[in-house]
Amino acid sequence: MSWQTILAAIGLWFVIEGIFYAAAPDTMRRMGEWLSRLPIESVRSGGIWSAILGLVLFYAAVRFF
């Protein structure tokens, strides 16, 4: 694994997120408002599980492909 791969992955993440905001800005705004109404523990738990899933996918991509 190289820094080039990590930089490419981060760049791809920004591209995908940018596409969501460009294609459906109203939906993204409503999702932000909905997220702000959730209890902080739910947001934290979702973030932790998302990070774990990301690490597993990243490990699988680097290790097996």
JSON list of N, CA and C in Angstrom, two decimals:
[
{"chain": "A", "resi": 1, "resn": "MET", "atom": "N", "xyz": [0.86, -1.17, 0.00]},
{"chain": "A", "resi": 1, "resn": "MET", "atom": "CA", "xyz": [0.00, 0.00, 0.00]},
{"chain": "A", "resi": 1, "resn": "MET", "atom": "C", "xyz": [0.90, 1.23, 0.00]},
{"chain": "A", "resi": 2, "resn": "SER", "atom": "N", "xyz": [0.52, 2.20, -0.79]},
{"chain": "A", "resi": 2, "resn": "SER", "atom": "CA", "xyz": [1.33, 3.40, -0.89]},
{"chain": "A", "resi": 2, "resn": "SER", "atom": "C", "xyz": [0.48, 4.62, -0.56]},
{"chain": "A", "resi": 3, "resn": "TRP", "atom": "N", "xyz": [1.18, 5.73, -0.37]},
{"chain": "A", "resi": 3, "resn": "TRP", "atom": "CA", "xyz": [0.48, 6.99, -0.13]},
{"chain": "A", "resi": 3, "resn": "TRP", "atom": "C", "xyz": [-0.35, 7.38, -1.33]},
{"chain": "A", "resi": 4, "resn": "GLN", "atom": "N", "xyz": [0.09, 6.96, -2.51]},
{"chain": "A", "resi": 4, "resn": "GLN", "atom": "CA", "xyz": [-0.66, 7.26, -3.73]},
{"chain": "A", "resi": 4, "resn": "GLN", "atom": "C", "xyz": [-2.03, 6.59, -3.69]},
{"chain": "A", "resi": 5, "resn": "THR", "atom": "N", "xyz": [-2.08, 5.36, -3.22]},
{"chain": "A", "resi": 5, "resn": "THR", "atom": "CA", "xyz": [-3.35, 4.63, -3.11]},
{"chain": "A", "resi": 5, "resn": "THR", "atom": "C", "xyz": [-4.27, 5.30, -2.09]},
{"chain": "A", "resi": 6, "resn": "ILE", "atom": "N", "xyz": [-3.70, 5.68, -0.96]},
{"chain": "A", "resi": 6, "resn": "ILE", "atom": "CA", "xyz": [-4.51, 6.34, 0.07]},
{"chain": "A", "resi": 6, "resn": "ILE", "atom": "C", "xyz": [-5.05, 7.68, -0.44]},
{"chain": "A", "resi": 7, "resn": "LEU", "atom": "N", "xyz": [-4.21, 8.44, -1.10]},
{"chain": "A", "resi": 7, "resn": "LEU", "atom": "CA", "xyz": [-4.64, 9.72, -1.65]},
{"chain": "A", "resi": 7, "resn": "LEU", "atom": "C", "xyz": [-5.73, 9.53, -2.71]},
{"chain": "A", "resi": 8, "resn": "ALA", "atom": "N", "xyz": [-5.58, 8.49, -3.53]},
{"chain": "A", "resi": 8, "resn": "ALA", "atom": "CA", "xyz": [-6.60, 8.20, -4.55]},
{"chain": "A", "resi": 8, "resn": "ALA", "atom": "C", "xyz": [-7.92, 7.82, -3.89]},
{"chain": "A", "resi": 9, "resn": "ALA", "atom": "N", "xyz": [-7.87, 7.04, -2.82]},
{"chain": "A", "resi": 9, "resn": "ALA", "atom": "CA", "xyz": [-9.10, 6.65, -2.11]},
{"chain": "A", "resi": 9, "resn": "ALA", "atom": "C", "xyz": [-9.80, 7.85, -1.49]},
{"chain": "A", "resi": 10, "resn": "ILE", "atom": "N", "xyz": [-9.03, 8.74, -0.89]},
{"chain": "A", "resi": 10, "resn": "ILE", "atom": "CA", "xyz": [-9.62, 9.94, -0.30]},
{"chain": "A", "resi": 10, "resn": "ILE", "atom": "C", "xyz": [-10.22, 10.83, -1.38]},
{"chain": "A", "resi": 11, "resn": "GLY", "atom": "N", "xyz": [-9.52, 10.96, -2.49]},
{"chain": "A", "resi": 11, "resn": "GLY", "atom": "CA", "xyz": [-10.05, 11.74, -3.61]},
{"chain": "A", "resi": 11, "resn": "GLY", "atom": "C", "xyz": [-11.34, 11.16, -4.14]},
{"chain": "A", "resi": 12, "resn": "LEU", "atom": "N", "xyz": [-11.41, 9.85, -4.26]},
{"chain": "A", "resi": 12, "resn": "LEU", "atom": "CA", "xyz": [-12.63, 9.19, -4.72]},
{"chain": "A", "resi": 12, "resn": "LEU", "atom": "C", "xyz": [-13.78, 9.43, -3.75]},
{"chain": "A", "resi": 13, "resn": "TRP", "atom": "N", "xyz": [-13.47, 9.40, -2.46]},
{"chain": "A", "resi": 13, "resn": "TRP", "atom": "CA", "xyz": [-14.49, 9.67, -1.44]},
{"chain": "A", "resi": 13, "resn": "TRP", "atom": "C", "xyz": [-15.07, 11.08, -1.63]},
{"chain": "A", "resi": 14, "resn": "PHE", "atom": "N", "xyz": [-14.21, 12.07, -1.85]},
{"chain": "A", "resi": 14, "resn": "PHE", "atom": "CA", "xyz": [-14.69, 13.43, -2.08]},
{"chain": "A", "resi": 14, "resn": "PHE", "atom": "C", "xyz": [-15.51, 13.53, -3.36]},
{"chain": "A", "resi": 15, "resn": "VAL", "atom": "N", "xyz": [-15.10, 12.82, -4.40]},
{"chain": "A", "resi": 15, "resn": "VAL", "atom": "CA", "xyz": [-15.86, 12.84, -5.66]},
{"chain": "A", "resi": 15, "resn": "VAL", "atom": "C", "xyz": [-17.27, 12.30, -5.44]},
{"chain": "A", "resi": 16, "resn": "ILE", "atom": "N", "xyz": [-17.37, 11.16, -4.78]},
{"chain": "A", "resi": 16, "resn": "ILE", "atom": "CA", "xyz": [-18.68, 10.54, -4.55]},
{"chain": "A", "resi": 16, "resn": "ILE", "atom": "C", "xyz": [-19.55, 11.44, -3.69]},
{"chain": "A", "resi": 17, "resn": "GLU", "atom": "N", "xyz": [-18.98, 11.98, -2.62]},
{"chain": "A", "resi": 17, "resn": "GLU", "atom": "CA", "xyz": [-19.76, 12.86, -1.75]},
{"chain": "A", "resi": 17, "resn": "GLU", "atom": "C", "xyz": [-20.19, 14.12, -2.51]},
{"chain": "A", "resi": 18, "resn": "GLY", "atom": "N", "xyz": [-19.31, 14.66, -3.32]},
{"chain": "A", "resi": 18, "resn": "GLY", "atom": "CA", "xyz": [-19.64, 15.85, -4.10]},
{"chain": "A", "resi": 18, "resn": "GLY", "atom": "C", "xyz": [-20.76, 15.59, -5.09]},
{"chain": "A", "resi": 19, "resn": "ILE", "atom": "N", "xyz": [-20.77, 14.41, -5.67]},
{"chain": "A", "resi": 19, "resn": "ILE", "atom": "CA", "xyz": [-21.84, 14.05, -6.61]},
{"chain": "A", "resi": 19, "resn": "ILE", "atom": "C", "xyz": [-23.19, 14.04, -5.89]},
{"chain": "A", "resi": 20, "resn": "PHE", "atom": "N", "xyz": [-23.22, 13.50, -4.67]},
{"chain": "A", "resi": 20, "resn": "PHE", "atom": "CA", "xyz": [-24.47, 13.49, -3.91]},
{"chain": "A", "resi": 20, "resn": "PHE", "atom": "C", "xyz": [-24.98, 14.91, -3.67]},
{"chain": "A", "resi": 21, "resn": "TYR", "atom": "N", "xyz": [-24.10, 15.80, -3.24]},
{"chain": "A", "resi": 21, "resn": "TYR", "atom": "CA", "xyz": [-24.51, 17.18, -2.97]},
{"chain": "A", "resi": 21, "resn": "TYR", "atom": "C", "xyz": [-24.90, 17.92, -4.24]},
{"chain": "A", "resi": 22, "resn": "ALA", "atom": "N", "xyz": [-24.22, 17.65, -5.35]},
{"chain": "A", "resi": 22, "resn": "ALA", "atom": "CA", "xyz": [-24.53, 18.34, -6.60]},
{"chain": "A", "resi": 22, "resn": "ALA", "atom": "C", "xyz": [-25.83, 17.82, -7.21]},
{"chain": "A", "resi": 23, "resn": "ALA", "atom": "N", "xyz": [-26.08, 16.52, -7.11]},
{"chain": "A", "resi": 23, "resn": "ALA", "atom": "CA", "xyz": [-27.25, 15.91, -7.74]},
{"chain": "A", "resi": 23, "resn": "ALA", "atom": "C", "xyz": [-28.52, 16.12, -6.94]},
{"chain": "A", "resi": 24, "resn": "ALA", "atom": "N", "xyz": [-28.42, 16.15, -5.61]},
{"chain": "A", "resi": 24, "resn": "ALA", "atom": "CA", "xyz": [-29.62, 16.24, -4.78]},
{"chain": "A", "resi": 24, "resn": "ALA", "atom": "C", "xyz": [-29.35, 17.12, -3.56]},
{"chain": "A", "resi": 25, "resn": "PRO", "atom": "N", "xyz": [-29.14, 18.42, -3.75]},
{"chain": "A", "resi": 25, "resn": "PRO", "atom": "CA", "xyz": [-28.81, 19.28, -2.60]},
{"chain": "A", "resi": 25, "resn": "PRO", "atom": "C", "xyz": [-29.94, 19.39, -1.58]},
{"chain": "A", "resi": 26, "resn": "ASP", "atom": "N", "xyz": [-31.18, 19.40, -2.04]},
{"chain": "A", "resi": 26, "resn": "ASP", "atom": "CA", "xyz": [-32.30, 19.50, -1.10]},
{"chain": "A", "resi": 26, "resn": "ASP", "atom": "C", "xyz": [-32.38, 18.24, -0.23]},
{"chain": "A", "resi": 27, "resn": "THR", "atom": "N", "xyz": [-32.19, 17.09, -0.82]},
{"chain": "A", "resi": 27, "resn": "THR", "atom": "CA", "xyz": [-32.22, 15.84, -0.06]},
{"chain": "A", "resi": 27, "resn": "THR", "atom": "C", "xyz": [-31.09, 15.81, 0.96]},
{"chain": "A", "resi": 28, "resn": "MET", "atom": "N", "xyz": [-29.91, 16.26, 0.56]},
{"chain": "A", "resi": 28, "resn": "MET", "atom": "CA", "xyz": [-28.79, 16.28, 1.50]},
{"chain": "A", "resi": 28, "resn": "MET", "atom": "C", "xyz": [-29.05, 17.24, 2.65]},
{"chain": "A", "resi": 29, "resn": "ARG", "atom": "N", "xyz": [-29.70, 18.38, 2.37]},
{"chain": "A", "resi": 29, "resn": "ARG", "atom": "CA", "xyz": [-30.04, 19.33, 3.43]},
{"chain": "A", "resi": 29, "resn": "ARG", "atom": "C", "xyz": [-31.05, 18.70, 4.40]},
{"chain": "A", "resi": 30, "resn": "ARG", "atom": "N", "xyz": [-32.05, 18.01, 3.86]},
{"chain": "A", "resi": 30, "resn": "ARG", "atom": "CA", "xyz": [-33.04, 17.36, 4.73]},
{"chain": "A", "resi": 30, "resn": "ARG", "atom": "C", "xyz": [-32.39, 16.26, 5.57]},
{"chain": "A", "resi": 31, "resn": "MET", "atom": "N", "xyz": [-31.45, 15.53, 4.97]},
{"chain": "A", "resi": 31, "resn": "MET", "atom": "CA", "xyz": [-30.76, 14.49, 5.73]},
{"chain": "A", "resi": 31, "resn": "MET", "atom": "C", "xyz": [-29.95, 15.10, 6.88]},
{"chain": "A", "resi": 32, "resn": "GLY", "atom": "N", "xyz": [-29.33, 16.27, 6.62]},
{"chain": "A", "resi": 32, "resn": "GLY", "atom": "CA", "xyz": [-28.59, 16.96, 7.68]},
{"chain": "A", "resi": 32, "resn": "GLY", "atom": "C", "xyz": [-29.50, 17.41, 8.81]},
{"chain": "A", "resi": 33, "resn": "GLU", "atom": "N", "xyz": [-30.67, 17.91, 8.46]},
{"chain": "A", "resi": 33, "resn": "GLU", "atom": "CA", "xyz": [-31.64, 18.32, 9.47]},
{"chain": "A", "resi": 33, "resn": "GLU", "atom": "C", "xyz": [-32.12, 17.12, 10.28]},
{"chain": "A", "resi": 34, "resn": "TRP", "atom": "N", "xyz": [-32.37, 16.01, 9.59]},
{"chain": "A", "resi": 34, "resn": "TRP", "atom": "CA", "xyz": [-32.80, 14.79, 10.27]},
{"chain": "A", "resi": 34, "resn": "TRP", "atom": "C", "xyz": [-31.70, 14.30, 11.21]},
{"chain": "A", "resi": 35, "resn": "LEU", "atom": "N", "xyz": [-30.47, 14.35, 10.73]},
{"chain": "A", "resi": 35, "resn": "LEU", "atom": "CA", "xyz": [-29.34, 13.90, 11.54]},
{"chain": "A", "resi": 35, "resn": "LEU", "atom": "C", "xyz": [-29.18, 14.77, 12.79]},
{"chain": "A", "resi": 36, "resn": "SER", "atom": "N", "xyz": [-29.45, 16.06, 12.67]},
{"chain": "A", "resi": 36, "resn": "SER", "atom": "CA", "xyz": [-29.31, 16.95, 13.82]},
{"chain": "A", "resi": 36, "resn": "SER", "atom": "C", "xyz": [-30.35, 16.67, 14.90]},
{"chain": "A", "resi": 37, "resn": "ARG", "atom": "N", "xyz": [-31.44, 16.01, 14.56]},
{"chain": "A", "resi": 37, "resn": "ARG", "atom": "CA", "xyz": [-32.48, 15.69, 15.54]},
{"chain": "A", "resi": 37, "resn": "ARG", "atom": "C", "xyz": [-32.24, 14.34, 16.23]},
{"chain": "A", "resi": 38, "resn": "LEU", "atom": "N", "xyz": [-31.29, 13.56, 15.75]},
{"chain": "A", "resi": 38, "resn": "LEU", "atom": "CA", "xyz": [-31.02, 12.26, 16.38]},
{"chain": "A", "resi": 38, "resn": "LEU", "atom": "C", "xyz": [-30.25, 12.43, 17.68]},
{"chain": "A", "resi": 39, "resn": "PRO", "atom": "N", "xyz": [-30.43, 11.50, 18.60]},
{"chain": "A", "resi": 39, "resn": "PRO", "atom": "CA", "xyz": [-29.63, 11.55, 19.83]},
{"chain": "A", "resi": 39, "resn": "PRO", "atom": "C", "xyz": [-28.15, 11.39, 19.50]},
{"chain": "A", "resi": 40, "resn": "ILE", "atom": "N", "xyz": [-27.29, 12.05, 20.28]},
{"chain": "A", "resi": 40, "resn": "ILE", "atom": "CA", "xyz": [-25.86, 12.05, 20.01]},
{"chain": "A", "resi": 40, "resn": "ILE", "atom": "C", "xyz": [-25.28, 10.63, 20.04]},
{"chain": "A", "resi": 41, "resn": "GLU", "atom": "N", "xyz": [-25.81, 9.77, 20.89]},
{"chain": "A", "resi": 41, "resn": "GLU", "atom": "CA", "xyz": [-25.30, 8.39, 20.96]},
{"chain": "A", "resi": 41, "resn": "GLU", "atom": "C", "xyz": [-25.60, 7.62, 19.68]},
{"chain": "A", "resi": 42, "resn": "SER", "atom": "N", "xyz": [-26.74, 7.88, 19.07]},
{"chain": "A", "resi": 42, "resn": "SER", "atom": "CA", "xyz": [-27.07, 7.23, 17.80]},
{"chain": "A", "resi": 42, "resn": "SER", "atom": "C", "xyz": [-26.14, 7.68, 16.69]},
{"chain": "A", "resi": 43, "resn": "VAL", "atom": "N", "xyz": [-25.83, 8.96, 16.68]},
{"chain": "A", "resi": 43, "resn": "VAL", "atom": "CA", "xyz": [-24.91, 9.49, 15.67]},
{"chain": "A", "resi": 43, "resn": "VAL", "atom": "C", "xyz": [-23.52, 8.90, 15.88]},
{"chain": "A", "resi": 44, "resn": "ARG", "atom": "N", "xyz": [-23.06, 8.85, 17.12]},
{"chain": "A", "resi": 44, "resn": "ARG", "atom": "CA", "xyz": [-21.75, 8.29, 17.45]},
{"chain": "A", "resi": 44, "resn": "ARG", "atom": "C", "xyz": [-21.68, 6.82, 17.08]},
{"chain": "A", "resi": 45, "resn": "SER", "atom": "N", "xyz": [-22.71, 6.06, 17.41]},
{"chain": "A", "resi": 45, "resn": "SER", "atom": "CA", "xyz": [-22.75, 4.64, 17.09]},
{"chain": "A", "resi": 45, "resn": "SER", "atom": "C", "xyz": [-22.72, 4.41, 15.58]},
{"chain": "A", "resi": 46, "resn": "GLY", "atom": "N", "xyz": [-23.49, 5.20, 14.85]},
{"chain": "A", "resi": 46, "resn": "GLY", "atom": "CA", "xyz": [-23.47, 5.09, 13.40]},
{"chain": "A", "resi": 46, "resn": "GLY", "atom": "C", "xyz": [-22.11, 5.41, 12.81]},
{"chain": "A", "resi": 47, "resn": "GLY", "atom": "N", "xyz": [-21.44, 6.41, 13.38]},
{"chain": "A", "resi": 47, "resn": "GLY", "atom": "CA", "xyz": [-20.09, 6.76, 12.92]},
{"chain": "A", "resi": 47, "resn": "GLY", "atom": "C", "xyz": [-19.08, 5.67, 13.19]},
{"chain": "A", "resi": 48, "resn": "ILE", "atom": "N", "xyz": [-19.18, 5.06, 14.36]},
{"chain": "A", "resi": 48, "resn": "ILE", "atom": "CA", "xyz": [-18.26, 3.97, 14.70]},
{"chain": "A", "resi": 48, "resn": "ILE", "atom": "C", "xyz": [-18.46, 2.79, 13.76]},
{"chain": "A", "resi": 49, "resn": "TRP", "atom": "N", "xyz": [-19.71, 2.40, 13.54]},
{"chain": "A", "resi": 49, "resn": "TRP", "atom": "CA", "xyz": [-19.97, 1.26, 12.66]},
{"chain": "A", "resi": 49, "resn": "TRP", "atom": "C", "xyz": [-19.57, 1.57, 11.22]},
{"chain": "A", "resi": 50, "resn": "SER", "atom": "N", "xyz": [-19.75, 2.80, 10.79]},
{"chain": "A", "resi": 50, "resn": "SER", "atom": "CA", "xyz": [-19.33, 3.19, 9.46]},
{"chain": "A", "resi": 50, "resn": "SER", "atom": "C", "xyz": [-17.81, 3.12, 9.33]},
{"chain": "A", "resi": 51, "resn": "ALA", "atom": "N", "xyz": [-17.10, 3.57, 10.35]},
{"chain": "A", "resi": 51, "resn": "ALA", "atom": "CA", "xyz": [-15.64, 3.50, 10.33]},
{"chain": "A", "resi": 51, "resn": "ALA", "atom": "C", "xyz": [-15.15, 2.06, 10.32]},
{"chain": "A", "resi": 52, "resn": "ILE", "atom": "N", "xyz": [-15.79, 1.20, 11.10]},
{"chain": "A", "resi": 52, "resn": "ILE", "atom": "CA", "xyz": [-15.42, -0.22, 11.12]},
{"chain": "A", "resi": 52, "resn": "ILE", "atom": "C", "xyz": [-15.64, -0.85, 9.74]},
{"chain": "A", "resi": 53, "resn": "LEU", "atom": "N", "xyz": [-16.78, -0.57, 9.14]},
{"chain": "A", "resi": 53, "resn": "LEU", "atom": "CA", "xyz": [-17.06, -1.11, 7.80]},
{"chain": "A", "resi": 53, "resn": "LEU", "atom": "C", "xyz": [-16.03, -0.60, 6.79]},
{"chain": "A", "resi": 54, "resn": "GLY", "atom": "N", "xyz": [-15.69, 0.68, 6.88]},
{"chain": "A", "resi": 54, "resn": "GLY", "atom": "CA", "xyz": [-14.69, 1.24, 5.99]},
{"chain": "A", "resi": 54, "resn": "GLY", "atom": "C", "xyz": [-13.34, 0.58, 6.16]},
{"chain": "A", "resi": 55, "resn": "LEU", "atom": "N", "xyz": [-12.94, 0.34, 7.40]},
{"chain": "A", "resi": 55, "resn": "LEU", "atom": "CA", "xyz": [-11.66, -0.33, 7.64]},
{"chain": "A", "resi": 55, "resn": "LEU", "atom": "C", "xyz": [-11.65, -1.76, 7.10]},
{"chain": "A", "resi": 56, "resn": "VAL", "atom": "N", "xyz": [-12.74, -2.47, 7.29]},
{"chain": "A", "resi": 56, "resn": "VAL", "atom": "CA", "xyz": [-12.83, -3.84, 6.76]},
{"chain": "A", "resi": 56, "resn": "VAL", "atom": "C", "xyz": [-12.74, -3.83, 5.24]},
{"chain": "A", "resi": 57, "resn": "LEU", "atom": "N", "xyz": [-13.47, -2.95, 4.59]},
{"chain": "A", "resi": 57, "resn": "LEU", "atom": "CA", "xyz": [-13.42, -2.87, 3.13]},
{"chain": "A", "resi": 57, "resn": "LEU", "atom": "C", "xyz": [-12.04, -2.46, 2.65]},
{"chain": "A", "resi": 58, "resn": "PHE", "atom": "N", "xyz": [-11.43, -1.50, 3.33]},
{"chain": "A", "resi": 58, "resn": "PHE", "atom": "CA", "xyz": [-10.09, -1.06, 2.95]},
{"chain": "A", "resi": 58, "resn": "PHE", "atom": "C", "xyz": [-9.08, -2.19, 3.11]},
{"chain": "A", "resi": 59, "resn": "TYR", "atom": "N", "xyz": [-9.14, -2.90, 4.22]},
{"chain": "A", "resi": 59, "resn": "TYR", "atom": "CA", "xyz": [-8.25, -4.03, 4.45]},
{"chain": "A", "resi": 59, "resn": "TYR", "atom": "C", "xyz": [-8.43, -5.10, 3.39]},
{"chain": "A", "resi": 60, "resn": "ALA", "atom": "N", "xyz": [-9.68, -5.41, 3.07]},
{"chain": "A", "resi": 60, "resn": "ALA", "atom": "CA", "xyz": [-9.95, -6.43, 2.04]},
{"chain": "A", "resi": 60, "resn": "ALA", "atom": "C", "xyz": [-9.39, -5.99, 0.68]},
{"chain": "A", "resi": 61, "resn": "ALA", "atom": "N", "xyz": [-9.56, -4.72, 0.36]},
{"chain": "A", "resi": 61, "resn": "ALA", "atom": "CA", "xyz": [-9.06, -4.22, -0.93]},
{"chain": "A", "resi": 61, "resn": "ALA", "atom": "C", "xyz": [-7.54, -4.29, -1.00]},
{"chain": "A", "resi": 62, "resn": "VAL", "atom": "N", "xyz": [-6.88, -3.93, 0.10]},
{"chain": "A", "resi": 62, "resn": "VAL", "atom": "CA", "xyz": [-5.41, -3.92, 0.09]},
{"chain": "A", "resi": 62, "resn": "VAL", "atom": "C", "xyz": [-4.86, -5.34, 0.18]},
{"chain": "A", "resi": 63, "resn": "ARG", "atom": "N", "xyz": [-5.49, -6.17, 0.96]},
{"chain": "A", "resi": 63, "resn": "ARG", "atom": "CA", "xyz": [-4.96, -7.51, 1.23]},
{"chain": "A", "resi": 63, "resn": "ARG", "atom": "C", "xyz": [-5.26, -8.49, 0.09]},
{"chain": "A", "resi": 64, "resn": "PHE", "atom": "N", "xyz": [-6.44, -8.45, -0.48]},
{"chain": "A", "resi": 64, "resn": "PHE", "atom": "CA", "xyz": [-6.87, -9.51, -1.39]},
{"chain": "A", "resi": 64, "resn": "PHE", "atom": "C", "xyz": [-6.93, -9.10, -2.86]},
{"chain": "A", "resi": 65, "resn": "PHE", "atom": "N", "xyz": [-6.81, -7.82, -3.17]},
{"chain": "A", "resi": 65, "resn": "PHE", "atom": "CA", "xyz": [-6.91, -7.40, -4.58]},
{"chain": "A", "resi": 65, "resn": "PHE", "atom": "C", "xyz": [-5.65, -6.77, -5.06]}
]
